[in-house]
Short mmCIF file of C-alpha atoms and ligand atoms in Angstrom, two decimals:
data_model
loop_
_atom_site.label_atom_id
_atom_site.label_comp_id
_atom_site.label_asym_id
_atom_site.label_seq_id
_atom_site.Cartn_x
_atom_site.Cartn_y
_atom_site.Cartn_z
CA UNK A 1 -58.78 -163.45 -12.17
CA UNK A 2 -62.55 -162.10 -10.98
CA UNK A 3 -64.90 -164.32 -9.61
CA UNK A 4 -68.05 -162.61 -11.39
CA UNK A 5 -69.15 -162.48 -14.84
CA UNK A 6 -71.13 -159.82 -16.29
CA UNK A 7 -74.00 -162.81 -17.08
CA UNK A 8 -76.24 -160.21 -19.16
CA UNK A 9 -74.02 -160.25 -22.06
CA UNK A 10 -73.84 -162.67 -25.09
CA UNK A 11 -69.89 -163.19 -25.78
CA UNK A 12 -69.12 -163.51 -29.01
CA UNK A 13 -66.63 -166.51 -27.63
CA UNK A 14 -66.75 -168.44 -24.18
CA UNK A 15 -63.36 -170.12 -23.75
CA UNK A 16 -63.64 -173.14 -21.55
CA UNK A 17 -60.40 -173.61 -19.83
CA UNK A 18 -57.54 -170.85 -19.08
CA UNK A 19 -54.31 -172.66 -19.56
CA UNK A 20 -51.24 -172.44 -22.35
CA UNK A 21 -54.23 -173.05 -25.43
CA UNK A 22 -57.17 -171.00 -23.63
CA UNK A 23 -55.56 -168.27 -23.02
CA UNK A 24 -53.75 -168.05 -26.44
CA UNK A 25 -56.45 -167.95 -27.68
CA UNK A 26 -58.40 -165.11 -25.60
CA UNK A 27 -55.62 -163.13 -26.60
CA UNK A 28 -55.65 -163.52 -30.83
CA UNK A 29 -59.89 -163.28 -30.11
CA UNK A 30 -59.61 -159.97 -27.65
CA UNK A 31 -56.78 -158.92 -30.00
CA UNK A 32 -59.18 -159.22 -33.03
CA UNK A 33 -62.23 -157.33 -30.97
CA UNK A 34 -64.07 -159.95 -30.12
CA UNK A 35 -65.87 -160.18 -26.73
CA UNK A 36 -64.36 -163.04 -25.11
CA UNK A 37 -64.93 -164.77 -21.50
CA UNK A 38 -62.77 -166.86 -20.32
CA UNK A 39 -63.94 -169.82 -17.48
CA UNK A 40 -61.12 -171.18 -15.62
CA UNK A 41 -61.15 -173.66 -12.63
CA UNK A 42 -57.29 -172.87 -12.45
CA UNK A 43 -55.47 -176.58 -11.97
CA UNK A 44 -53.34 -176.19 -15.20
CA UNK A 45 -51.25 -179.77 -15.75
CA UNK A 46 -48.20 -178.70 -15.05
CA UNK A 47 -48.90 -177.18 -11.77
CA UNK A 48 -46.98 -179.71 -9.51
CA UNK A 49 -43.86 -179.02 -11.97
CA UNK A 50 -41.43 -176.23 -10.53
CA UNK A 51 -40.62 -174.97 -14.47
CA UNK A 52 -42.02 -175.39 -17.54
CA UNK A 53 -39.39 -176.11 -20.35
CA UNK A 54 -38.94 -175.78 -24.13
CA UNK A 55 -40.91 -172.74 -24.42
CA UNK A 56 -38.44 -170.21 -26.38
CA UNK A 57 -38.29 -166.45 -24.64
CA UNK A 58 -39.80 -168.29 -20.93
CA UNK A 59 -37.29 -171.23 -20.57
CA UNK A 60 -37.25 -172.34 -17.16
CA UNK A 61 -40.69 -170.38 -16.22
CA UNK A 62 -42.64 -171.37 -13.35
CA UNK A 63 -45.76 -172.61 -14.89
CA UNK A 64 -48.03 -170.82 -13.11
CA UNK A 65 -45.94 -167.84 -12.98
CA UNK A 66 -46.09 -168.02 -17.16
CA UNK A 67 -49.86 -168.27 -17.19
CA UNK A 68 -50.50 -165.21 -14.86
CA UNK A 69 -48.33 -163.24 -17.17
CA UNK A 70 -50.88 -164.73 -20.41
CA UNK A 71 -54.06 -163.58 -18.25
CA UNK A 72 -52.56 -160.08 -17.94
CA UNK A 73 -51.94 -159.96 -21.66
CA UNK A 74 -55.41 -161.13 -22.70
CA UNK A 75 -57.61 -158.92 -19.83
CA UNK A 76 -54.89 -155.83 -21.30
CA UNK A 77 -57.09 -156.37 -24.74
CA UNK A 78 -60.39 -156.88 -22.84
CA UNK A 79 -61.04 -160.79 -21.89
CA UNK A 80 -62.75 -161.35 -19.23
CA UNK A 81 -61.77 -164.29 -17.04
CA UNK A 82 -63.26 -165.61 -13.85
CA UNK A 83 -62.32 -168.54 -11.78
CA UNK A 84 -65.11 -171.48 -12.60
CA UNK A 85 -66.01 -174.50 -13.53
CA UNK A 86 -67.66 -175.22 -16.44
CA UNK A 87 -69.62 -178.53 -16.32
CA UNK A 88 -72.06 -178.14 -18.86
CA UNK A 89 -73.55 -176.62 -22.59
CA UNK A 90 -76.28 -176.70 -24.53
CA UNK A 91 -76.73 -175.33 -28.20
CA UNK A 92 -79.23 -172.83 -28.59
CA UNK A 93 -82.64 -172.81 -30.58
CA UNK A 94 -81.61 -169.48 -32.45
CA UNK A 95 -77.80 -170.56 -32.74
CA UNK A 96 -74.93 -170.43 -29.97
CA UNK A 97 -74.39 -172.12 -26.94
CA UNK A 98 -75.34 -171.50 -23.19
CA UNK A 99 -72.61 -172.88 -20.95
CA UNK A 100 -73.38 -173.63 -17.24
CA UNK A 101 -71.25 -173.69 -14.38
CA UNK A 102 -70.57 -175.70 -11.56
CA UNK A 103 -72.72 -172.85 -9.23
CA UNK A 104 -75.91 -173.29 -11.33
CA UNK A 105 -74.95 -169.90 -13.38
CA UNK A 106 -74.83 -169.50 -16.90
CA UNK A 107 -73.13 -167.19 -20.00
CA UNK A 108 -74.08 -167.39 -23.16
CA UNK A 109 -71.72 -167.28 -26.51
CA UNK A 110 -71.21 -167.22 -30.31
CA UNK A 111 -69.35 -169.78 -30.54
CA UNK A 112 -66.38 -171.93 -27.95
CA UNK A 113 -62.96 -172.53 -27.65
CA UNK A 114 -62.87 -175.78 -25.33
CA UNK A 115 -59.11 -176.31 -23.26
CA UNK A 116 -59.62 -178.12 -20.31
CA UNK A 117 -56.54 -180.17 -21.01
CA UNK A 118 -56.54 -183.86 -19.75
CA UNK A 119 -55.66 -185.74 -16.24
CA UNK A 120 -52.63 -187.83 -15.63
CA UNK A 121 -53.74 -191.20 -14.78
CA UNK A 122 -51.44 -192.24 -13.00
CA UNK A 123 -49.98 -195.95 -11.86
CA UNK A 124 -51.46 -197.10 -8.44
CA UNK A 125 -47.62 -197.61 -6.69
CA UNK A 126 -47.53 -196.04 -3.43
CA UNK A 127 -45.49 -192.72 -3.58
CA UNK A 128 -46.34 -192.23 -7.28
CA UNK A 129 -48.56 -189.42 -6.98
CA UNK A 130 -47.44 -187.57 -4.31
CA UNK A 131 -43.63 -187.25 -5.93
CA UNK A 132 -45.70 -186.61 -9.23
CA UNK A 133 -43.93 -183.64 -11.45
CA UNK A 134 -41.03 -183.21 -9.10
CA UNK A 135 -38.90 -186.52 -8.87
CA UNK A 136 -41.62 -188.59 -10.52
CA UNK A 137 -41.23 -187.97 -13.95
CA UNK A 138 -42.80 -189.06 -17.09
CA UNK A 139 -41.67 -186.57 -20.22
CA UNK A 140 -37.87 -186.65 -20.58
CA UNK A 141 -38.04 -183.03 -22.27
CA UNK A 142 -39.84 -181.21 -19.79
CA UNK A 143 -37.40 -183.26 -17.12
CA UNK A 144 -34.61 -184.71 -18.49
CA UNK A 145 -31.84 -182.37 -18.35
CA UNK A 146 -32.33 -181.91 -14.80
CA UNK A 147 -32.13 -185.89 -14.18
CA UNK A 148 -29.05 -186.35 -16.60
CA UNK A 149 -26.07 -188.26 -15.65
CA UNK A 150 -28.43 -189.43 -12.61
CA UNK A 151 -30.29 -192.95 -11.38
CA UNK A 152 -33.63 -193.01 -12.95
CA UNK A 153 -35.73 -195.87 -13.13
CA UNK A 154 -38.76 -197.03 -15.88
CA UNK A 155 -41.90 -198.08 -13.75
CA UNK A 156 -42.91 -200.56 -16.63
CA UNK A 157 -47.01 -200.61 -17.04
CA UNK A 158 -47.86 -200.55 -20.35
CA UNK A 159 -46.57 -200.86 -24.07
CA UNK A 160 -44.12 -197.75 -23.30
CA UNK A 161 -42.08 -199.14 -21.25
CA UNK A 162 -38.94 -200.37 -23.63
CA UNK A 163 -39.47 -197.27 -25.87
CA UNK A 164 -39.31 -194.67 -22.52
CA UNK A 165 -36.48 -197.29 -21.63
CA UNK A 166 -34.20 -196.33 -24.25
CA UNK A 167 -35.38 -192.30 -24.84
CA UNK A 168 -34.42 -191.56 -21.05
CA UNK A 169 -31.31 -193.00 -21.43
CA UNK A 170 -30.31 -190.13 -23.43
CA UNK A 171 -30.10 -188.38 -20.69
CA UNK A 172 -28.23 -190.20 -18.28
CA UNK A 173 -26.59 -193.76 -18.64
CA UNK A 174 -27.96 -195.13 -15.30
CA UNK A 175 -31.33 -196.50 -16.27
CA UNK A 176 -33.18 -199.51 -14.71
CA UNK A 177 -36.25 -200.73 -16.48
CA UNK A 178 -38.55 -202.13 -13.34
CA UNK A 179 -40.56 -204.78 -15.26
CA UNK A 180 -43.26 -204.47 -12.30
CA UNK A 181 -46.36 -205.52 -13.74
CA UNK A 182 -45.40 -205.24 -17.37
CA UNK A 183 -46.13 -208.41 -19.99
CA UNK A 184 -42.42 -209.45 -20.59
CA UNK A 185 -40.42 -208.12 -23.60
CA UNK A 186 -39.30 -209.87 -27.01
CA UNK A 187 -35.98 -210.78 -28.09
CA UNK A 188 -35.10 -208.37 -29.66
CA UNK A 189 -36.51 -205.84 -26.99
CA UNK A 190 -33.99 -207.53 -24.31
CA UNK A 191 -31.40 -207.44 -26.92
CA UNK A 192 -31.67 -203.04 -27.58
CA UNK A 193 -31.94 -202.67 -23.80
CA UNK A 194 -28.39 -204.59 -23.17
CA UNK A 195 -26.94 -203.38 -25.91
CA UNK A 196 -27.68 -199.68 -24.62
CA UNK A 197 -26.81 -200.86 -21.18
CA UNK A 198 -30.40 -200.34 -19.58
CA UNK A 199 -30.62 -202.84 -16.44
CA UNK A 200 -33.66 -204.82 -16.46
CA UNK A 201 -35.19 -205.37 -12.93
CA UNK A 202 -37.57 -208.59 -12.16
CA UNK A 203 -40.57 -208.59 -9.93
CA UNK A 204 -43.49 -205.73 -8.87
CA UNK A 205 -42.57 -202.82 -7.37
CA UNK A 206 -44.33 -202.61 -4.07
CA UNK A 207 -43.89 -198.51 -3.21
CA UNK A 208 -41.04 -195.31 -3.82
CA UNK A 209 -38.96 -194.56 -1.34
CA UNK A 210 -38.70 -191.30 -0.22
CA UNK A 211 -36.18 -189.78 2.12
CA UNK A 212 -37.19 -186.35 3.18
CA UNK A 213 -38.39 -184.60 0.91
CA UNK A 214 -36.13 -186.77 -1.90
CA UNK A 215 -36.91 -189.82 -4.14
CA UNK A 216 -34.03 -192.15 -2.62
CA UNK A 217 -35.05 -195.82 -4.28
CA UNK A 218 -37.60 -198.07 -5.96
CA UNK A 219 -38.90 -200.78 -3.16
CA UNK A 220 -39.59 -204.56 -4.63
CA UNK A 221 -42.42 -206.39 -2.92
CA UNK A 222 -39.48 -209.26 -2.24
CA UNK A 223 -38.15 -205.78 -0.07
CA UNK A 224 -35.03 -205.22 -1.79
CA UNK A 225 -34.58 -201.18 -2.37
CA UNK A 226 -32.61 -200.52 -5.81
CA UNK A 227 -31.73 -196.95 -5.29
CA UNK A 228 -32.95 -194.45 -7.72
CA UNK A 229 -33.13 -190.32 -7.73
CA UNK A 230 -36.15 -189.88 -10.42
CA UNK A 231 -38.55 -192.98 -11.62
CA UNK A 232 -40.46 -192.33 -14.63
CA UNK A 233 -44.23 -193.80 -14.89
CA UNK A 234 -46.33 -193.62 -18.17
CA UNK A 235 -49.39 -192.10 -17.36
CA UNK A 236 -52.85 -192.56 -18.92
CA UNK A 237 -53.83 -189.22 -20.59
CA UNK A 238 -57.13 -189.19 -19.97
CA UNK A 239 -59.30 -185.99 -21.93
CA UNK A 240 -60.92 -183.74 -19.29
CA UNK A 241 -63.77 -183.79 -22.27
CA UNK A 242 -67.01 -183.39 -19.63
CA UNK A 243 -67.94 -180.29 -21.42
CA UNK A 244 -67.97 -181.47 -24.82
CA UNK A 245 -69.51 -184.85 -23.72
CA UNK A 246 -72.68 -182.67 -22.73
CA UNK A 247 -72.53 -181.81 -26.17
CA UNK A 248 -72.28 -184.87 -27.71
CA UNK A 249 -68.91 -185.18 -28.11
CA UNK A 250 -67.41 -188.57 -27.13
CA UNK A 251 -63.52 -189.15 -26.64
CA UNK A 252 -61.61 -191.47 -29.29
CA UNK A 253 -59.49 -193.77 -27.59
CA UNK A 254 -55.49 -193.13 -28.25
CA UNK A 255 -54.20 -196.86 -28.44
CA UNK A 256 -50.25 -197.88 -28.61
CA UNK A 257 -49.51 -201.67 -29.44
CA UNK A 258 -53.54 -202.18 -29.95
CA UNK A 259 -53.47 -201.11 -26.20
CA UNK A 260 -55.42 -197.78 -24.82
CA UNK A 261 -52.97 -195.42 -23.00
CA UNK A 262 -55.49 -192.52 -23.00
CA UNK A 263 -57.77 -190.38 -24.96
CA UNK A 264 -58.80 -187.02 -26.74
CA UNK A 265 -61.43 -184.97 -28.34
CA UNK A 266 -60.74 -185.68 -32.30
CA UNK A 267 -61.12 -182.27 -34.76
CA UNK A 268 -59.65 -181.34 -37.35
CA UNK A 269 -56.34 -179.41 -37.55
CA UNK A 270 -57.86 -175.50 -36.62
CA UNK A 271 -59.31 -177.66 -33.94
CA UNK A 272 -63.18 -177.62 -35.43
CA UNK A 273 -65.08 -180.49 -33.65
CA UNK A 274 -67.96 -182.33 -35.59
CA UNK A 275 -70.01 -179.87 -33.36
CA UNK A 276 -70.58 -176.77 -35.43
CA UNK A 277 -69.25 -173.71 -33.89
CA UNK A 278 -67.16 -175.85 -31.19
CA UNK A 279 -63.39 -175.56 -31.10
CA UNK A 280 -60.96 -177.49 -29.06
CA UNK A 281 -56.92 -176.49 -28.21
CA UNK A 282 -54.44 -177.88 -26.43
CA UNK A 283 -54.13 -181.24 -24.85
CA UNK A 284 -57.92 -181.99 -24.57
CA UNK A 285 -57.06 -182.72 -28.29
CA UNK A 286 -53.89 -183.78 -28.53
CA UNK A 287 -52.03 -185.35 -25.29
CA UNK A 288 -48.35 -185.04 -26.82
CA UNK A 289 -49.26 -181.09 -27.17
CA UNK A 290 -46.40 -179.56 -25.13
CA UNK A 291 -47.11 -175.86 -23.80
CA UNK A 292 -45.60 -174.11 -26.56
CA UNK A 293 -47.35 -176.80 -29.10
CA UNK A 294 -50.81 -175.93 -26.94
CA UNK A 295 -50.68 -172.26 -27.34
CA UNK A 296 -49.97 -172.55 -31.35
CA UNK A 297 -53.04 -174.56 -31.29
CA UNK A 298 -54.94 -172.03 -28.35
CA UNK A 299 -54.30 -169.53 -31.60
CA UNK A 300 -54.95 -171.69 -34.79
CA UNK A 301 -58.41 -172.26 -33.05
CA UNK A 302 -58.96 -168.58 -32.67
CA UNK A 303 -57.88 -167.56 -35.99
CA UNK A 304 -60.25 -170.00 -37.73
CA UNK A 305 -63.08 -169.03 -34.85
CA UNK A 306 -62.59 -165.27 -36.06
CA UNK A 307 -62.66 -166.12 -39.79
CA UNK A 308 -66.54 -168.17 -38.78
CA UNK A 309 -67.90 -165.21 -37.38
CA UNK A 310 -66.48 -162.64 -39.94
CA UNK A 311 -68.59 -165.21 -42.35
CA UNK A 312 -71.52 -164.91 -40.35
CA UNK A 313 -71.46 -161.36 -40.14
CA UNK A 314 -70.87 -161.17 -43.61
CA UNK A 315 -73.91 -163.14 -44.53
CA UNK A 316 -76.36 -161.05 -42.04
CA UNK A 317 -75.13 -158.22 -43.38
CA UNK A 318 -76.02 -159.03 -46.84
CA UNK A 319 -79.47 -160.33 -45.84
CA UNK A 320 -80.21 -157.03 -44.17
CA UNK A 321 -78.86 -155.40 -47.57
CA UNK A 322 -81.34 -157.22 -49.71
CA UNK A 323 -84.61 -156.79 -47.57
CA UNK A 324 -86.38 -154.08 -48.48
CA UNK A 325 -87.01 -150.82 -46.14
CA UNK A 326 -90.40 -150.56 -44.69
CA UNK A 327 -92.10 -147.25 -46.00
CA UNK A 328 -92.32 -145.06 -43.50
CA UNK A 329 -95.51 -143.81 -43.52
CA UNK A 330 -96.19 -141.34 -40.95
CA UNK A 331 -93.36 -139.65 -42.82
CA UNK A 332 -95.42 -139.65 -46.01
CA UNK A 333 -98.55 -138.67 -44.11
CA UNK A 334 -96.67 -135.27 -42.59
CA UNK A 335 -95.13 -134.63 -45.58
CA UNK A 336 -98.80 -134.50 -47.56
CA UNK A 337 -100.81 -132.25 -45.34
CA UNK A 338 -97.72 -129.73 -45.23
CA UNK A 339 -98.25 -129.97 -48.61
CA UNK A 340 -101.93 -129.50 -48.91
CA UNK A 341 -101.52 -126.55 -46.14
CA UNK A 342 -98.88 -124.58 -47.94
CA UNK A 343 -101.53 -125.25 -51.53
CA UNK A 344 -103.58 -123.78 -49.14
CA UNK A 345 -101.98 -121.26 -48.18
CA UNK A 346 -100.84 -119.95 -51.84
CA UNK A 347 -104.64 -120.46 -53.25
CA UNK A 348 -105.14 -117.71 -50.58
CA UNK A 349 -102.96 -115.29 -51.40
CA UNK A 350 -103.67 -115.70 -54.93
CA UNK A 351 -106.98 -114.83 -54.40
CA UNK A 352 -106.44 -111.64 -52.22
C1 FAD B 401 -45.56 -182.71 -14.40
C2 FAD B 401 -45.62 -182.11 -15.76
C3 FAD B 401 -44.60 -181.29 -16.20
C4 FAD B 401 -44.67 -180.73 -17.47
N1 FAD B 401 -43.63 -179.94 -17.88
C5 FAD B 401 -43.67 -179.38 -19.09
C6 FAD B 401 -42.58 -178.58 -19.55
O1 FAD B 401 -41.58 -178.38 -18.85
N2 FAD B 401 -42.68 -178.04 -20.79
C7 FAD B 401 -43.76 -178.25 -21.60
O2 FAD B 401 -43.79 -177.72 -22.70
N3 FAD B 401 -44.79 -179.03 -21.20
C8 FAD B 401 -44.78 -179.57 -19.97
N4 FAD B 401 -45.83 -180.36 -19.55
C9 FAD B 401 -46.99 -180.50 -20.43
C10 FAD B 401 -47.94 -179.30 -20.20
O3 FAD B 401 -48.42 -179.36 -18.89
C11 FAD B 401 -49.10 -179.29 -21.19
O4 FAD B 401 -48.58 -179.35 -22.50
C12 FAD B 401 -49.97 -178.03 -21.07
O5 FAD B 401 -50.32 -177.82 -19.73
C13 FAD B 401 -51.21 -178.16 -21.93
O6 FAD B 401 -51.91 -176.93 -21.90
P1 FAD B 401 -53.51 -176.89 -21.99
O7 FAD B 401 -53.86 -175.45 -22.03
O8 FAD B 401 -53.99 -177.77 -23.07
O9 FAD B 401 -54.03 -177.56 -20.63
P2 FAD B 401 -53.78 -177.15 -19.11
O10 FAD B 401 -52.50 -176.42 -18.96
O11 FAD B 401 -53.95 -178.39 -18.31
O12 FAD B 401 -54.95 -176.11 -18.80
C14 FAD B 401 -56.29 -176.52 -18.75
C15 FAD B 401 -57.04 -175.54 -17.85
O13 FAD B 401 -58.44 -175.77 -17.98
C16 FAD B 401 -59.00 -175.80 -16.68
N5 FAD B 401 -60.24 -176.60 -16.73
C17 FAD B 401 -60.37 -177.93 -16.91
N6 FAD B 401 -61.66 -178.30 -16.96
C18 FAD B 401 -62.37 -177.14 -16.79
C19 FAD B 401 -63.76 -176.85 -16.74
N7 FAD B 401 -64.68 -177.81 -16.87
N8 FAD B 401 -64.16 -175.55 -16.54
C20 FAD B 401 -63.23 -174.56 -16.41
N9 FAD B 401 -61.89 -174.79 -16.46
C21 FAD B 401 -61.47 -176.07 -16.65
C22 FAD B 401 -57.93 -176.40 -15.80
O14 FAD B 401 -58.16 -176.13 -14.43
C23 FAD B 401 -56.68 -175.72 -16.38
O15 FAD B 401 -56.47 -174.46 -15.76
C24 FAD B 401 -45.77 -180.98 -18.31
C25 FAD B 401 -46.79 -181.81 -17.87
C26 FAD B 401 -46.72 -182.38 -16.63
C27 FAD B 401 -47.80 -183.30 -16.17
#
């Protein structure tokens, strides 16, 4: 990744963002010959995880080790990408966009691909974040084979809890739902929990235990330590949307049980925001988007961004078609008194 841009040229796209979805889709826009720059601050969501799972060909890849081989791919067919943060754009008088960076610098571009993902919100419980993506857990396919047939524990804290209750215990049959701070369940919650043998533990959970560098238990506020190997907390996905919200693009709130557990940027399925020429990918528009899942969308957005230009050009092209040539008229000029010289001329030797 360089850390300059050349900032005299207009890219035909600016991607915002160089994870799974960005840099899909620098590669399907370099791939079809368009100029592309792509502005990365390089913190993709997955970082703290050791692998990245569930993407066929690269099971088992170490995230970042997966997204240095997609830069290579996409500068192999001409990207550009540079380390940066983008925190601003602005649409431009004459069409396209000027996007700023956090140094005060600025690129201009055709149109952008916007995949700055979202941040993990995650529950204020002492040990929670730093354990986050290794034993702290909170999506049971990107995790749960590696937990199965151990203790895990639910860290209730919002309208998840029952349904992440039952879906882990897939995966292992040694699951404790910590009811922490959690409104308490209905009937016939209680009654799926028992009958799928999930233990239901009473009272807040006052911080993880840790034991080396190992999750060891859960720690009540009463003190009692229930011991657990992975807890798994329910996040709230909030839309890293700064960039479009300079454009006037506000987040929709995603809501579960009339509750909010996060938000996105809403387009429609190529990812085309109510912002013309604006694209988003990945999990800044979709939270559930997996890797795999955000680099199909990286490339929907790209095809459909290729297929907008192609129309633009199209229509230029035809406009230039249709307007008449200026007359040339110096032409016209030299081409009269070489003929009046050579008249001239022949009156001359006529008369000789
Ligand atoms: C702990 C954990 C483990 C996971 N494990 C798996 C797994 O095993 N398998 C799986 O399929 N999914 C997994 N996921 C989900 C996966 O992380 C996401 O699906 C994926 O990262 C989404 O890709 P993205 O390109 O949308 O966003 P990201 O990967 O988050 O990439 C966004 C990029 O944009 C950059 N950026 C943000 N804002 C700006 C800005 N203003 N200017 C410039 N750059 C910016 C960020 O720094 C980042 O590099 C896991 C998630 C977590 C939290």
């Amino acid at each position: 990744m360089s850390d300059s841009i050349d900032r005299d040229q207009r890219y035909d796209v600016v991607v915002i963002g160089g994870g799974a979805a960005g840099l899909s889709g620098a590669l399907a826009l370099s791939r079809a010959r368009r100029s592309v720059l792509v502005i990365d601050a390089g913190s993709p969501r997955n970082a703290p995880a050791s692998h990245a799972h569930n993407y066929l060909g690269r099971e088992g890849v170490p995230p970042l080790e997966l997204l240095a081989t997609g830069r290579a791919e996409a500068a192999g067919y001409g990207a550009e990408i540079v380390k940066g943060d983008a925190v601003a754009a602005e649409k431009l008088p004459g069409g396209g966009f000027r996007v700023v960076q956090e140094d005060g610098s600025a690129v201009e571009a055709r149109r952008l691909l916007v995949t700055t993902g979202l941040v993990d919100e995650l529950p204020p419980v002492p040990g929670v974040a730093e354990r986050w993506g290794r034993d702290v857990l909170h999506c049971p396919y990107c995790h749960g084979w590696e937990v199965r047939n151990r203790p895990v524990g639910i860290l209730a804290a919002g309208p998840m809890a029952v349904h992440q209750a039952l879906l882990w215990r897939q995966w292992t049959d040694d699951v404790a739902l910590f009811r922490h701070t959690a409104s308490d369940f209905t009937d016939e919650e209680y009654e799926q929990l028992a009958a799928r043998s999930v233990a239901v533990v009473d009272g807040e959970v006052a911080a993880l235990e840790v034991t080396g560098d190992r999750l060891t238990g859960v720690r009540l506020a009463g003190g009692a330590v229930i011991p657990r190997e992975a807890v798994v907390v329910q996040p709230r996905f909030t839309a890293r949307s700064g960039v479009l919200e300079t454009l006037g693009l506000a987040p929709t709130t995603m809501e579960v049980a009339g509750q909010a557990v996060g938000s996105y940027i809403a387009a429609d399925p190529a990812g085309a925001t109510e912002v013309p020429g604006v694209w988003v990918a990945g999990n800044v528009a979709n939270p559930m988007e997996q890797v795999i899942g955000s680099a199909a969308a990286g490339l929907k957005a790209a095809s459909a961004i290729n297929m907008d230009l192609v129309t633009e050009d199209t229509r230029r092209a035809v406009e230039a078609r249709r307007t008449p040539a200026v007359p040339d008229f110096s032409a016209e000029m030299e081409r009269q008194v070489t003929e009046r010289v050579l008249g001239d001329r022949r009156h001359g030797l006529q008369e000789m």
